[in-house]
Amino acid sequence: MASESVSVTAPAADEVVVSPCRRECCLDEQDICVGCGRLLAEIREWKAADSSRRREICRVAQTRVRSSLLSGR
């Protein structure tokens, strides 16, 4: 049986990162958007952020949304 190798490449630095905004904007008591999970500071930062930072914001926001769903908030 032949083995297949999988090549994993890092995303290009200039790759467009789509905003996680769902147009369900409402901040909770901790200034976290209940729609996308971003902090108010991250929402403000988005336009000036480079692709790497945008990916990090998306990753952390997704974690917040999952955590919120699991805790029933």
PDB file of C-alpha atoms in Angstrom:
ATOM      1  CA  MET A   1       0.000   0.000   0.000  1.00  0.00           C
ATOM      2  CA  ALA A   2       1.463   3.381  -0.994  1.00  0.00           C
ATOM      3  CA  SER A   3       1.657   6.045   1.638  1.00  0.00           C
ATOM      4  CA  GLU A   4       0.461   9.514   0.827  1.00  0.00           C
ATOM      5  CA  SER A   5       2.159  12.607   2.157  1.00  0.00           C
ATOM      6  CA  VAL A   6       0.174  15.674   3.026  1.00  0.00           C
ATOM      7  CA  SER A   7       1.708  19.070   2.493  1.00  0.00           C
ATOM      8  CA  VAL A   8       0.659  21.777   4.897  1.00  0.00           C
ATOM      9  CA  THR A   9       1.518  25.337   4.033  1.00  0.00           C
ATOM     10  CA  ALA A  10       1.135  28.431   6.141  1.00  0.00           C
ATOM     11  CA  PRO A  11      -1.346  31.018   4.893  1.00  0.00           C
ATOM     12  CA  ALA A  12       0.167  33.867   2.922  1.00  0.00           C
ATOM     13  CA  ALA A  13       0.884  36.950   5.004  1.00  0.00           C
ATOM     14  CA  ASP A  14      -1.202  39.110   2.670  1.00  0.00           C
ATOM     15  CA  GLU A  15      -4.123  36.659   2.510  1.00  0.00           C
ATOM     16  CA  VAL A  16      -7.518  38.330   2.965  1.00  0.00           C
ATOM     17  CA  VAL A  17      -9.105  37.361   6.274  1.00  0.00           C
ATOM     18  CA  VAL A  18     -12.875  37.781   6.270  1.00  0.00           C
ATOM     19  CA  SER A  19     -14.423  39.540   9.239  1.00  0.00           C
ATOM     20  CA  PRO A  20     -16.236  37.211  11.652  1.00  0.00           C
ATOM     21  CA  CYS A  21     -19.015  39.828  12.032  1.00  0.00           C
ATOM     22  CA  ARG A  22     -22.490  38.267  11.792  1.00  0.00           C
ATOM     23  CA  ARG A  23     -24.385  41.559  11.969  1.00  0.00           C
ATOM     24  CA  GLU A  24     -25.755  40.482  15.364  1.00  0.00           C
ATOM     25  CA  CYS A  25     -23.856  43.207  17.187  1.00  0.00           C
ATOM     26  CA  CYS A  26     -24.624  43.525  20.860  1.00  0.00           C
ATOM     27  CA  LEU A  27     -21.987  43.856  23.564  1.00  0.00           C
ATOM     28  CA  ASP A  28     -22.347  41.977  26.825  1.00  0.00           C
ATOM     29  CA  GLU A  29     -21.253  43.278  30.233  1.00  0.00           C
ATOM     30  CA  GLN A  30     -17.621  42.359  29.413  1.00  0.00           C
ATOM     31  CA  ASP A  31     -17.629  44.272  26.080  1.00  0.00           C
ATOM     32  CA  ILE A  32     -17.729  41.031  24.084  1.00  0.00           C
ATOM     33  CA  CYS A  33     -19.947  40.956  20.995  1.00  0.00           C
ATOM     34  CA  VAL A  34     -22.554  38.226  21.443  1.00  0.00           C
ATOM     35  CA  GLY A  35     -22.688  37.760  17.651  1.00  0.00           C
ATOM     36  CA  CYS A  36     -19.042  37.205  16.734  1.00  0.00           C
ATOM     37  CA  GLY A  37     -17.231  36.872  20.073  1.00  0.00           C
ATOM     38  CA  ARG A  38     -14.794  39.724  19.539  1.00  0.00           C
ATOM     39  CA  LEU A  39     -13.901  42.205  22.246  1.00  0.00           C
ATOM     40  CA  LEU A  40     -14.815  45.821  21.548  1.00  0.00           C
ATOM     41  CA  ALA A  41     -11.078  46.580  21.330  1.00  0.00           C
ATOM     42  CA  GLU A  42     -10.653  43.827  18.689  1.00  0.00           C
ATOM     43  CA  ILE A  43     -13.576  45.187  16.661  1.00  0.00           C
ATOM     44  CA  ARG A  44     -11.956  48.628  16.703  1.00  0.00           C
ATOM     45  CA  GLU A  45      -8.550  47.144  15.820  1.00  0.00           C
ATOM     46  CA  TRP A  46      -9.834  45.057  12.882  1.00  0.00           C
ATOM     47  CA  LYS A  47      -9.457  47.620  10.094  1.00  0.00           C
ATOM     48  CA  ALA A  48      -5.794  48.349  10.899  1.00  0.00           C
ATOM     49  CA  ALA A  49      -4.812  44.751  11.766  1.00  0.00           C
ATOM     50  CA  ASP A  50      -2.663  42.705   9.398  1.00  0.00           C
ATOM     51  CA  SER A  51      -3.737  39.235   8.244  1.00  0.00           C
ATOM     52  CA  SER A  52      -1.816  37.443  10.960  1.00  0.00           C
ATOM     53  CA  ARG A  53      -3.443  39.511  13.701  1.00  0.00           C
ATOM     54  CA  ARG A  54      -6.880  39.097  12.084  1.00  0.00           C
ATOM     55  CA  ARG A  55      -6.490  35.309  12.106  1.00  0.00           C
ATOM     56  CA  GLU A  56      -5.567  35.474  15.804  1.00  0.00           C
ATOM     57  CA  ILE A  57      -8.597  37.660  16.559  1.00  0.00           C
ATOM     58  CA  CYS A  58     -10.841  35.174  14.714  1.00  0.00           C
ATOM     59  CA  ARG A  59      -9.345  32.213  16.570  1.00  0.00           C
ATOM     60  CA  VAL A  60      -9.797  33.788  19.995  1.00  0.00           C
ATOM     61  CA  ALA A  61     -13.291  35.065  19.156  1.00  0.00           C
ATOM     62  CA  GLN A  62     -14.365  31.595  18.009  1.00  0.00           C
ATOM     63  CA  THR A  63     -13.096  30.178  21.308  1.00  0.00           C
ATOM     64  CA  ARG A  64     -15.145  32.775  23.198  1.00  0.00           C
ATOM     65  CA  VAL A  65     -18.292  31.904  21.229  1.00  0.00           C
ATOM     66  CA  ARG A  66     -17.835  28.178  21.902  1.00  0.00           C
ATOM     67  CA  SER A  67     -17.208  28.833  25.584  1.00  0.00           C
ATOM     68  CA  SER A  68     -20.298  31.017  25.771  1.00  0.00           C
ATOM     69  CA  LEU A  69     -22.442  28.351  24.099  1.00  0.00           C
ATOM     70  CA  LEU A  70     -21.145  25.661  26.452  1.00  0.00           C
ATOM     71  CA  SER A  71     -21.824  27.784  29.523  1.00  0.00           C
ATOM     72  CA  GLY A  72     -25.327  28.640  28.318  1.00  0.00           C
ATOM     73  CA  ARG A  73     -24.838  32.398  28.181  1.00  0.00           C
TER      74      ARG A  73
END
